[in-house]
Coordinates of N, CA and C in Angstrom, one line a residue:
X386 N -2.1 -18.0 40.4 CA -2.1 -16.6 40.0 C -0.8 -15.9 39.8
X387 N -0.4 -15.4 38.7 CA 0.8 -14.7 38.5 C 1.0 -13.5 39.4
X388 N 2.2 -13.4 39.9 CA 2.6 -12.0 40.7 C 2.5 -10.9 39.7
X389 N 2.0 -9.7 40.1 CA 1.8 -8.5 39.2 C 3.3 -8.1 38.7
X390 N 4.3 -8.2 39.6 CA 5.7 -8.0 39.1 C 6.2 -8.7 38.0
X391 N 5.8 -10.0 38.1 CA 6.3 -11.0 37.1 C 5.6 -10.7 35.7
X392 N 4.3 -10.2 35.9 CA 3.7 -9.8 34.8 C 4.1 -8.6 34.1
X393 N 4.6 -7.7 34.9 CA 5.2 -6.4 34.2 C 6.6 -6.8 33.5
X394 N 7.3 -7.7 34.3 CA 8.6 -8.1 33.6 C 8.5 -8.8 32.4
X395 N 7.3 -9.5 32.3 CA 7.3 -10.5 31.1 C 6.7 -9.4 30.0
X396 N 6.0 -8.4 30.5 CA 5.5 -7.5 29.5 C 6.5 -6.8 28.7
X397 N 7.7 -6.5 29.6 CA 8.7 -5.6 29.0 C 8.8 -4.1 29.5
X398 N 10.0 -3.7 29.8 CA 9.8 -2.4 30.3 C 9.4 -1.2 29.3
X399 N 10.0 -1.6 28.0 CA 9.6 -0.5 27.0 C 8.1 -0.5 26.7
X400 N 7.5 -1.7 26.7 CA 6.1 -1.9 26.5 C 5.3 -1.3 27.5
X401 N 5.8 -1.4 28.8 CA 5.2 -0.8 30.0 C 5.0 0.6 29.8
X402 N 6.1 1.2 29.5 CA 6.2 2.7 29.4 C 5.3 3.3 28.3
X403 N 5.2 2.5 27.1 CA 4.3 2.7 26.1 C 2.8 2.8 26.6
X404 N 2.6 1.7 27.3 CA 1.3 1.5 28.0 C 0.9 2.7 28.8
X405 N 1.8 3.1 29.7 CA 1.5 4.3 30.5 C 1.2 5.5 29.8
X406 N 2.0 5.7 28.7 CA 1.6 6.9 27.9 C 0.4 6.7 27.2
X407 N 0.0 5.7 26.8 CA -1.3 5.4 26.3 C -2.5 5.7 27.2
X408 N -2.2 5.5 28.6 CA -3.1 5.8 29.6 C -3.2 7.3 29.6
X409 N -2.1 8.0 29.8 CA -2.0 9.4 29.9 C -2.9 10.1 28.8
X410 N -2.4 9.4 27.4 CA -3.3 10.0 26.3 C -4.7 9.8 26.3
X411 N -5.1 8.6 26.7 CA -6.6 8.2 26.7 C -7.2 9.1 27.8
X412 N -6.7 9.4 28.9 CA -7.3 10.2 30.0 C -7.4 11.5 29.5
X413 N -6.2 12.2 28.7 CA -6.4 13.6 28.2 C -7.5 13.5 27.3
X414 N -7.6 12.6 26.4 CA -8.7 12.8 25.3 C -10.1 12.8 26.0
X415 N -10.2 11.9 27.0 CA -11.5 11.9 27.8 C -11.7 13.2 28.3
X416 N -10.9 13.8 29.0 CA -11.1 15.2 29.5 C -11.3 16.3 28.6
X417 N -10.6 16.3 27.4 CA -10.8 17.2 26.3 C -12.0 17.0 25.7
X418 N -12.6 15.8 25.6 CA -14.0 15.5 25.0 C -15.0 16.1 25.9
X419 N -14.8 16.0 27.2 CA -15.8 16.5 28.1 C -15.9 18.0 28.1
X420 N -14.6 18.6 27.9 CA -14.6 19.9 27.9 C -15.1 20.6 26.6
X421 N -14.9 20.0 25.4 CA -15.5 20.4 24.1 C -17.0 20.3 24.2
X422 N -17.5 19.0 24.7 CA -19.0 18.9 24.9 C -19.5 20.2 25.7
X423 N -18.8 20.5 27.0 CA -19.4 21.5 27.7 C -19.5 22.7 27.1
X424 N -18.5 23.2 26.2 CA -18.2 24.3 25.6 C -19.5 24.3 24.5
X425 N -19.8 23.2 23.8 CA -20.7 23.2 22.8 C -22.1 23.6 23.4
X426 N -22.4 22.8 24.6 CA -23.6 22.9 25.4 C -23.8 24.4 25.9
X427 N -22.7 25.1 26.4 CA -22.9 26.4 26.9 C -23.3 27.3 25.7
X428 N -22.6 27.2 24.6 CA -22.9 28.0 23.5 C -24.4 27.8 23.1
X429 N -24.8 26.6 22.9 CA -26.1 26.3 22.6 C -27.1 27.0 23.5
X430 N -26.8 26.8 25.0 CA -27.6 27.4 25.9 C -27.6 28.9 25.8
X431 N -26.5 29.6 25.4 CA -26.6 31.0 25.3 C -27.4 31.4 24.1
X432 N -27.4 30.7 22.9 CA -28.3 30.9 21.9 C -29.7 30.8 22.3
X433 N -30.0 29.7 23.0 CA -31.4 29.6 23.4 C -31.9 30.6 24.2
X434 N -31.1 31.1 25.2 CA -31.4 32.3 26.1 C -31.7 33.4 25.3
X435 N -30.8 33.7 24.4 CA -31.1 35.1 23.6 C -32.2 34.9 22.8
X436 N -32.5 33.6 22.0 CA -33.7 33.4 21.3 C -34.9 33.6 22.1
X437 N -35.0 32.9 23.3 CA -36.2 33.0 24.2 C -36.4 34.4 24.7
X438 N -35.4 35.1 25.1 CA -35.7 36.5 25.4 C -36.4 37.4 24.4
X439 N -35.8 37.2 23.2 CA -36.4 37.9 21.9 C -37.7 37.5 21.7
X440 N -38.0 36.2 21.8 CA -39.3 35.7 21.6 C -40.5 36.2 22.7
X441 N -39.9 36.3 23.9 CA -40.8 36.9 25.0 C -41.0 38.4 24.8
X442 N -40.1 39.1 24.3 CA -40.3 40.6 24.0 C -41.3 40.6 22.9
X443 N -41.1 39.7 21.9 CA -42.0 39.8 20.7 C -43.5 39.6 21.1
X444 N -43.6 38.4 22.1 CA -45.1 38.1 22.6 C -45.5 39.4 23.5
X445 N -44.9 40.0 24.1 CA -45.3 41.1 24.9 C -45.7 42.3 24.0
X446 N -44.8 42.6 22.9 CA -45.3 43.6 22.1 C -46.6 43.3 21.3
X447 N -46.7 42.0 20.9 CA -48.0 41.7 20.2 C -49.2 41.7 21.0
X448 N -49.0 41.5 22.3 CA -50.2 41.6 23.4 C -50.6 43.2 23.6
X449 N -49.5 43.9 23.6 CA -49.9 45.5 23.6 C -50.6 45.9 22.4
X450 N -50.1 45.5 21.1 CA -50.8 45.8 19.9 C -52.1 45.5 19.9
X451 N -52.3 44.0 20.3 CA -53.7 43.5 20.1 C -54.7 44.1 21.2
X452 N -54.1 44.6 22.3 CA -54.9 45.4 23.3 C -55.5 46.7 22.7
X453 N -54.5 47.3 22.2 CA -54.9 48.7 21.7 C -55.8 48.5 20.3
X454 N -55.6 47.5 19.5 CA -56.3 47.3 18.2 C -57.8 46.8 18.9
X455 N -57.8 46.1 19.9 CA -59.2 45.6 20.4 C -60.2 46.9 20.6
X456 N -59.3 47.8 21.3 CA -60.3 49.0 21.5 C -60.2 50.2 20.4
X457 N -59.7 49.6 19.2 CA -59.8 50.6 18.1 C -58.9 51.7 18.2
X458 N -57.7 51.5 19.1 CA -56.8 52.6 19.5 C -57.1 53.2 20.7
X459 N -56.4 54.1 21.2 CA -56.7 54.9 22.4 C -56.4 56.5 22.2
X460 N -57.2 57.2 22.8 CA -56.9 58.7 22.7 C -56.1 59.2 23.9
X461 N -55.2 60.1 23.5 CA -54.4 60.8 24.5 C -54.3 62.2 24.0
X462 N -53.7 63.0 25.1 CA -53.7 64.3 24.9 C -52.7 64.8 23.8
X463 N -52.9 65.7 23.1 CA -51.9 66.0 22.0 C -51.0 66.9 22.6
X464 N -49.6 66.5 22.5 CA -48.4 67.3 23.0 C -47.5 67.3 22.0
X465 N -46.3 67.8 22.3 CA -45.1 68.0 21.4 C -44.6 66.6 21.0
X466 N -44.6 65.7 21.9 CA -44.1 64.5 21.9 C -45.1 63.4 21.3
X467 N -46.3 63.8 21.1 CA -47.5 63.1 20.7 C -48.4 63.8 19.8
X468 N -47.8 64.3 18.6 CA -48.8 65.1 17.8 C -49.7 64.0 17.0
X469 N -50.8 64.6 16.3 CA -51.5 63.7 15.6 C -50.7 63.0 14.5
X470 N -51.2 61.8 14.4 CA -50.5 61.0 13.5 C -50.9 61.1 12.0
X471 N -50.0 61.5 11.1 CA -50.4 62.0 9.7 C -50.9 60.7 9.0
X472 N -50.3 59.5 9.4 CA -50.8 58.3 8.7 C -52.2 58.1 9.0
X473 N -52.8 58.6 9.9 CA -54.2 58.3 10.3 C -55.1 59.5 9.8
X474 N -54.7 60.2 8.9 CA -55.5 61.5 8.5 C -56.8 60.9 7.8
X475 N -56.8 59.7 7.3 CA -58.1 59.2 6.7 C -59.0 58.5 7.6
X476 N -58.6 58.4 8.9 CA -59.5 57.8 9.9 C -60.5 58.8 10.5
X477 N -61.6 58.7 10.5 CA -62.8 59.5 11.1 C -62.4 59.5 12.6
X478 N -62.7 61.0 13.0 CA -62.5 61.2 14.5 C -61.0 60.9 15.0
X479 N -60.1 61.1 14.1 CA -58.7 60.9 14.6 C -58.4 62.0 15.8
X480 N -59.0 63.1 15.6 CA -58.8 64.2 16.6 C -60.0 64.5 17.2
X481 N -60.2 64.6 18.6 CA -61.5 65.0 19.0 C -61.2 66.1 20.3
X482 N -62.2 66.7 20.8 CA -61.9 67.7 21.9 C -63.0 67.3 22.9
X483 N -62.6 67.2 24.0 CA -63.7 66.7 25.2 C -64.4 67.9 25.5
X484 N -65.5 67.6 26.4 CA -66.4 68.6 26.7 C -65.8 69.8 27.5
X485 N -64.6 69.6 28.2 CA -63.8 70.7 28.9 C -62.8 71.4 28.1
X486 N -62.8 71.0 26.7 CA -61.9 71.5 25.8 C -60.5 71.2 25.6
X487 N -60.3 69.9 26.1 CA -59.1 69.2 26.0 C -58.9 68.5 24.6
X488 N -57.9 68.7 23.8 CA -57.7 68.1 22.4 C -56.9 66.9 22.7
X489 N -57.7 65.8 22.0 CA -57.2 64.4 22.1 C -56.9 64.0 20.6
X490 N -55.8 63.0 20.5 CA -55.6 62.4 19.2 C -55.7 60.8 19.4
X491 N -55.9 60.2 18.4 CA -55.9 58.7 18.2 C -54.6 58.0 18.1
X492 N -54.4 57.2 19.0 CA -53.0 56.5 18.9 C -53.3 55.0 18.5
X493 N -52.9 54.7 17.3 CA -53.1 53.3 16.9 C -52.0 52.4 17.3
X494 N -52.1 51.1 17.3 CA -51.1 50.2 17.9 C -49.7 50.5 17.3
X495 N -49.5 50.7 16.1 CA -48.1 50.9 15.7 C -47.5 52.2 16.3
X496 N -48.3 53.2 16.3 CA -47.7 54.5 16.9 C -47.5 54.4 18.5
X497 N -48.5 53.6 19.2 CA -48.1 53.3 20.6 C -46.8 52.6 20.8
X498 N -46.7 51.6 19.9 CA -45.5 50.7 20.1 C -44.2 51.5 19.8
X499 N -44.3 52.3 18.6 CA -43.1 53.1 18.5 C -42.8 54.0 19.6
X500 N -43.8 54.6 20.2 CA -43.5 55.5 21.4 C -42.9 54.7 22.6
X501 N -43.3 53.6 22.7 CA -42.8 52.8 23.8 C -41.4 52.3 23.5
X502 N -41.1 52.0 22.3 CA -39.7 51.7 21.9 C -38.8 52.9 22.1
X503 N -39.2 54.1 21.9 CA -38.5 55.2 22.0 C -38.2 55.5 23.6
X504 N -39.2 55.2 24.3 CA -39.0 55.3 25.8 C -38.0 54.4 26.5
X505 N -37.8 53.4 25.7 CA -37.1 52.2 26.2 C -35.6 52.3 25.7
X506 N -35.4 53.2 24.8 CA -34.2 53.2 23.9 C -33.0 53.2 24.9
X507 N -32.0 52.5 24.8 CA -30.8 52.4 25.6 C -31.0 52.0 27.0
X508 N -32.2 51.7 27.5 CA -32.3 51.2 28.9 C -32.1 49.9 29.2
X509 N -32.8 49.0 28.4 CA -32.6 47.6 28.6 C -31.5 46.9 27.7
X510 N -31.2 47.8 26.7 CA -30.2 47.2 25.8 C -31.0 46.4 24.7
X511 N -32.2 45.8 24.9 CA -33.0 45.3 24.0 C -33.6 46.5 23.0
X512 N -33.9 46.1 21.8 CA -34.5 47.1 21.0 C -35.5 46.3 20.0
X513 N -36.6 46.9 19.6 CA -37.5 46.3 18.8 C -38.0 47.3 17.9
X514 N -38.5 46.7 16.8 CA -38.9 47.6 15.5 C -40.0 47.0 14.8
X515 N -41.1 47.8 14.7 CA -42.2 47.3 13.8 C -41.9 47.8 12.3
X516 N -41.9 46.9 11.4 CA -41.5 47.1 10.1 C -42.4 46.4 9.1
X517 N -42.1 46.9 7.9 CA -43.1 46.4 6.7 C -42.4 46.8 5.3
X518 N -42.6 46.0 4.4 CA -42.1 46.4 3.1 C -43.0 47.4 2.4
X519 N -44.2 47.7 3.1 CA -45.1 48.7 2.5 C -45.5 49.6 3.8
X520 N -44.5 50.2 4.4 CA -44.9 51.0 5.6 C -45.6 52.3 5.5
X521 N -46.5 52.7 6.3 CA -47.2 53.8 6.4 C -46.2 55.0 6.7
X522 N -45.3 54.9 7.6 CA -44.4 55.8 8.0 C -43.0 55.4 7.6
X523 N -42.2 56.5 7.2 CA -40.9 56.0 6.7 C -40.0 55.4 7.7
X524 N -40.2 55.9 9.0 CA -39.2 55.3 9.9 C -39.5 53.8 10.3
X525 N -40.6 53.3 9.7 CA -40.9 51.7 9.7 C -40.3 51.1 8.6
X526 N -39.6 51.7 7.8 CA -39.0 51.1 6.6 C -37.9 50.1 7.3
X527 N -37.9 48.9 6.6 CA -37.0 47.8 7.0 C -35.5 48.2 6.7
X528 N -34.6 47.7 7.6 CA -33.2 47.6 7.2 C -32.8 46.4 6.2
X529 N -31.8 46.1 5.7 CA -31.5 45.1 4.8 C -31.8 43.6 5.4
X530 N -31.4 43.5 6.9 CA -31.7 42.2 7.4 C -33.2 42.0 7.5
X531 N -33.9 43.0 8.1 CA -35.4 43.0 8.1 C -36.1 42.7 6.7
X532 N -35.5 43.4 5.8 CA -36.1 43.1 4.4 C -36.1 41.8 4.0
X533 N -34.8 41.2 4.1 CA -34.7 39.9 3.8 C -35.5 38.8 4.6
X534 N -35.7 39.2 5.9 CA -36.7 38.2 6.7 C -38.0 38.4 6.2
X535 N -38.5 39.7 5.9 CA -40.0 39.9 5.4 C -40.2 39.1 4.1
X536 N -39.1 39.1 3.1 CA -39.2 38.4 2.0 C -39.4 36.9 2.1
X537 N -38.6 36.3 3.2 CA -38.9 35.0 3.7 C -40.2 34.8 4.2
X538 N -40.8 35.7 5.0 CA -42.2 35.4 5.5 C -43.2 35.3 4.1
X539 N -43.1 36.2 3.3 CA -43.9 36.1 2.1 C -43.7 34.7 1.4
X540 N -42.6 34.1 1.5 CA -42.3 32.7 0.9 C -42.8 31.7 1.8
X541 N -43.2 31.9 3.2 CA -43.8 30.9 3.9 C -43.2 30.7 5.2
X542 N -42.1 31.4 5.4 CA -41.3 31.3 6.8 C -42.2 31.9 7.9
X543 N -42.1 31.3 9.2 CA -42.9 31.9 10.3 C -41.9 32.5 11.4
X544 N -40.6 32.2 11.2 CA -39.8 32.9 12.3 C -38.3 32.8 11.8
X545 N -37.6 33.9 11.9 CA -36.3 34.2 11.4 C -35.5 34.5 12.8
X546 N -34.3 33.9 13.0 CA -33.4 34.4 14.0 C -32.0 34.2 13.5
X547 N -31.0 35.0 14.0 CA -29.7 35.0 13.8 C -28.8 35.7 14.4
X548 N -27.6 35.3 14.6 CA -26.6 36.2 15.3 C -26.0 37.0 14.2
X549 N -26.1 38.3 14.3 CA -25.5 39.1 13.3 C -25.0 40.4 13.8
X550 N -24.2 41.2 13.0 CA -23.5 42.3 13.5 C -24.5 43.5 13.5
X551 N -24.8 44.3 14.5 CA -25.4 45.5 14.4 C -24.9 46.6 15.2
X552 N -24.8 47.7 14.5 CA -24.0 48.8 15.0 C -22.6 48.5 15.5
X553 N -21.9 47.5 15.0 CA -20.6 47.1 15.3 C -20.5 46.0 16.3
X554 N -21.6 45.6 16.8 CA -21.7 44.5 17.9 C -22.5 43.4 17.6
X555 N -22.2 42.3 18.0 CA -23.1 41.0 17.9 C -24.4 41.1 18.5
X556 N -25.3 40.8 17.7 CA -26.7 40.8 18.3 C -27.5 39.5 17.9
X557 N -28.3 39.1 18.6 CA -29.4 38.2 18.4 C -30.5 38.9 17.7
X558 N -30.7 38.5 16.4 CA -31.9 39.4 15.6 C -32.9 38.3 15.5
X559 N -34.1 38.7 15.9 CA -35.2 37.8 15.8 C -36.5 38.5 15.3
X560 N -37.3 37.8 14.3 CA -38.5 38.5 13.8 C -39.5 37.5 13.4
X561 N -40.7 38.0 13.7 CA -41.9 37.1 13.2 C -42.8 37.9 12.5
X562 N -43.7 37.4 11.6 CA -44.6 38.2 10.9 C -45.8 38.8 11.7
X563 N -46.3 39.9 11.3 CA -47.6 40.4 11.7 C -48.7 40.1 10.7
X564 N -49.7 39.5 11.1 CA -50.7 39.1 10.0 C -51.9 40.1 10.2
X565 N -52.5 40.4 9.3 CA -53.6 41.4 9.3 C -54.9 40.7 10.0
X566 N -55.3 41.3 11.0 CA -56.5 40.8 11.8 C -57.6 41.8 11.4
X567 N -58.9 41.5 11.6 CA -60.1 42.3 11.4 C -59.9 43.6 11.9
X568 N -59.5 43.8 13.2 CA -59.4 45.1 13.8 C -58.1 45.8 13.4
X569 N -57.3 45.4 12.5 CA -56.2 46.1 11.8 C -56.8 46.9 10.7
X570 N -58.0 46.6 9.9 CA -58.4 47.1 8.9 C -58.8 48.6 9.0
X571 N -59.0 49.1 10.2 CA -59.5 50.4 10.6 C -58.3 51.3 10.0
X572 N -57.1 51.0 10.2 CA -56.0 51.9 9.7 C -55.5 51.3 8.4
X573 N -55.4 50.2 8.1 CA -54.6 49.7 7.1 C -55.5 49.2 5.9
X574 N -56.7 49.3 5.9 CA -57.8 48.9 4.8 C -57.4 49.7 3.6
X575 N -57.0 51.0 3.7 CA -56.8 52.1 2.7 C -55.5 51.6 1.8
X576 N -54.6 50.5 2.5 CA -53.6 50.1 1.7 C -53.8 48.8 0.8
X577 N -55.1 48.4 1.0 CA -55.4 47.2 0.3 C -55.2 45.9 0.8
X578 N -54.9 46.0 2.0 CA -54.8 44.7 3.0 C -56.1 44.0 3.2
X579 N -56.0 42.7 3.2 CA -57.1 41.7 3.7 C -56.7 41.0 4.8
X580 N -57.7 40.5 5.4 CA -57.6 39.7 6.8 C -56.7 38.5 6.3
X581 N -55.5 38.1 7.0 CA -54.7 37.1 6.8 C -53.6 37.4 6.0
X582 N -53.5 38.6 5.5 CA -52.3 39.0 4.8 C -51.0 39.3 5.6
X583 N -50.0 39.3 5.2 CA -48.7 39.6 6.0 C -48.5 41.2 6.0
X584 N -48.8 41.8 7.2 CA -48.8 43.4 7.2 C -47.3 43.7 7.5
X585 N -46.5 43.0 8.0 CA -45.1 43.4 8.2 C -44.7 42.4 9.2
X586 N -43.8 42.8 10.1 CA -43.2 42.1 11.2 C -42.7 42.8 12.4
X587 N -42.4 42.2 13.5 CA -41.7 42.7 14.7 C -40.3 42.2 14.9
X588 N -39.5 43.2 14.8 CA -38.1 42.8 14.8 C -37.5 43.1 16.2
X589 N -36.8 42.1 16.9 CA -36.3 42.3 18.2 C -34.8 42.1 18.1
X590 N -34.0 42.8 18.6 CA -32.4 42.7 18.6 C -32.1 42.8 20.1
X591 N -31.2 41.8 20.5 CA -30.7 41.6 21.8 C -29.2 41.5 21.7
X592 N -28.4 42.5 22.4 CA -27.0 42.4 22.4 C -26.4 41.3 23.0
X593 N -25.5 40.6 22.3 CA -24.9 39.4 22.9 C -23.9 39.5 23.8
X594 N -23.2 40.7 23.9 CA -21.8 40.8 24.8 C -22.2 40.4 26.3
X595 N -23.3 40.7 26.9 CA -23.5 40.3 28.4 C -23.7 38.7 28.4
X596 N -24.4 38.2 27.4 CA -24.4 36.7 27.5 C -23.3 36.0 27.1
X597 N -22.5 36.6 26.2 CA -21.2 36.0 25.9 C -20.4 36.0 27.1
X598 N -20.3 37.2 28.0 CA -19.5 37.3 29.1 C -19.7 36.2 30.2
X599 N -21.0 35.9 30.5 CA -21.5 34.8 31.3 C -21.1 33.5 30.7
X600 N -21.3 33.3 29.5 CA -20.8 32.1 28.8 C -19.4 31.7 29.1
X601 N -18.5 32.9 28.8 CA -17.0 32.7 28.8 C -16.6 32.5 30.4
X602 N -17.3 33.1 31.3 CA -17.2 32.8 32.8 C -17.4 31.3 33.2
X603 N -18.5 30.8 32.7 CA -18.9 29.5 32.9 C -17.8 28.5 32.3
X604 N -17.4 28.7 31.2 CA -16.6 27.8 30.4 C -15.1 27.7 31.1
X605 N -14.7 29.0 31.5 CA -13.6 29.1 32.3 C -13.7 28.3 33.6
X606 N -14.7 28.4 34.4 CA -15.0 27.8 35.7 C -15.0 26.2 35.4
X607 N -15.6 25.7 34.4 CA -15.6 24.3 34.0 C -14.2 23.9 33.6
X608 N -13.6 24.7 32.8 CA -12.2 24.3 32.4 C -11.2 24.2 33.5
X609 N -11.5 25.1 34.5 CA -10.5 25.0 35.7 C -10.8 23.6 36.6
X610 N -12.1 23.4 36.7 CA -12.3 22.1 37.3 C -12.0 20.8 36.6
X611 N -12.1 20.8 35.3 CA -11.6 19.7 34.5 C -10.1 19.6 34.5
X612 N -9.5 20.7 34.7 CA -8.0 20.7 34.8 C -7.6 20.0 36.0
X613 N -8.2 20.3 37.1 CA -7.9 19.6 38.4 C -8.2 18.2 38.3
X614 N -9.3 17.9 37.6 CA -9.6 16.4 37.6 C -8.8 15.8 36.7
X615 N -8.2 16.3 35.6 CA -7.1 15.9 34.6 C -5.8 15.5 35.5
X616 N -5.5 16.4 36.2 CA -4.2 16.4 37.2 C -4.2 15.2 38.1
X617 N -5.3 15.1 38.7 CA -5.6 14.2 39.7 C -5.5 12.7 38.9
X618 N -6.1 12.7 37.8 CA -6.0 11.4 37.0 C -4.6 11.0 36.5
X619 N -3.9 12.0 36.1 CA -2.5 11.8 35.5 C -1.5 11.5 36.8
X620 N -1.8 12.1 37.8 CA -1.1 11.7 39.2 C -1.3 10.3 39.6
X621 N -2.7 10.0 39.4 CA -2.9 8.6 39.8 C -2.4 7.5 38.8
X622 N -2.4 7.8 37.5 CA -1.6 6.9 36.8 C 0.0 6.9 37.1
X623 N 0.5 8.0 37.4 CA 1.9 8.1 37.7 C 2.2 7.2 38.9
X624 N 1.4 7.5 40.0 CA 1.8 6.7 41.2 C 1.5 5.2 41.0
X625 N 0.4 5.0 40.3 CA 0.3 3.5 40.1 C 1.3 2.9 39.3
X626 N 1.9 3.6 38.2 CA 3.1 3.0 37.4 C 4.2 2.8 38.2
X627 N 4.5 3.9 39.2 CA 5.6 3.8 40.0 C 5.5 2.5 40.9
X628 N 4.4 2.3 41.5 CA 4.1 1.2 42.4 C 4.3 -0.1 41.6

């Protein structure tokens, strides 16, 4: 068996240096590939987290609406913040008076959801909006992104999600359609809807800045660790080459 020193001598000093630099380059490439893959995975995870949070908010809102619709709406006291809904003027017994003289008004699912959204405004960062291409209330009219999503629902889409700018900041925007169910006709039959029609949609917006901050910290942490591993590898090749 040949002596390692004789092998190196026969290989040639210049060729050996070239070989060492190839090892440096290959090791650097391996570490960079790991870093790029981790960055890609972190960004994908951030998107999935934002989309899942939006979907969970949509599901919660849908359950609230279905509960209220299941009971035909709910009656609450008439106040300055909860006046009778003019869009329900055609509904019989929209306003009633209890035996002790208290005046109550009917809250339908859309009115209830809108008030909940107003209460949460600015607290969780998340915002939601019930909208339609044919809204009963003007404030339920869609913005351009929502209008485009509603048009896609009419064409057969069942879910729209996208990172886009909202109020000057990046947001995950998520939307699913609202289909007309039998219990919806109490308020919306007057608009000509039938069971199964697309009534509109629930739009959810989640600010991405907090998620991007977490993503950035994780990438920096992994990058620091990989840098140490890269230095150890480079040092190993160097010491080996000197030996």
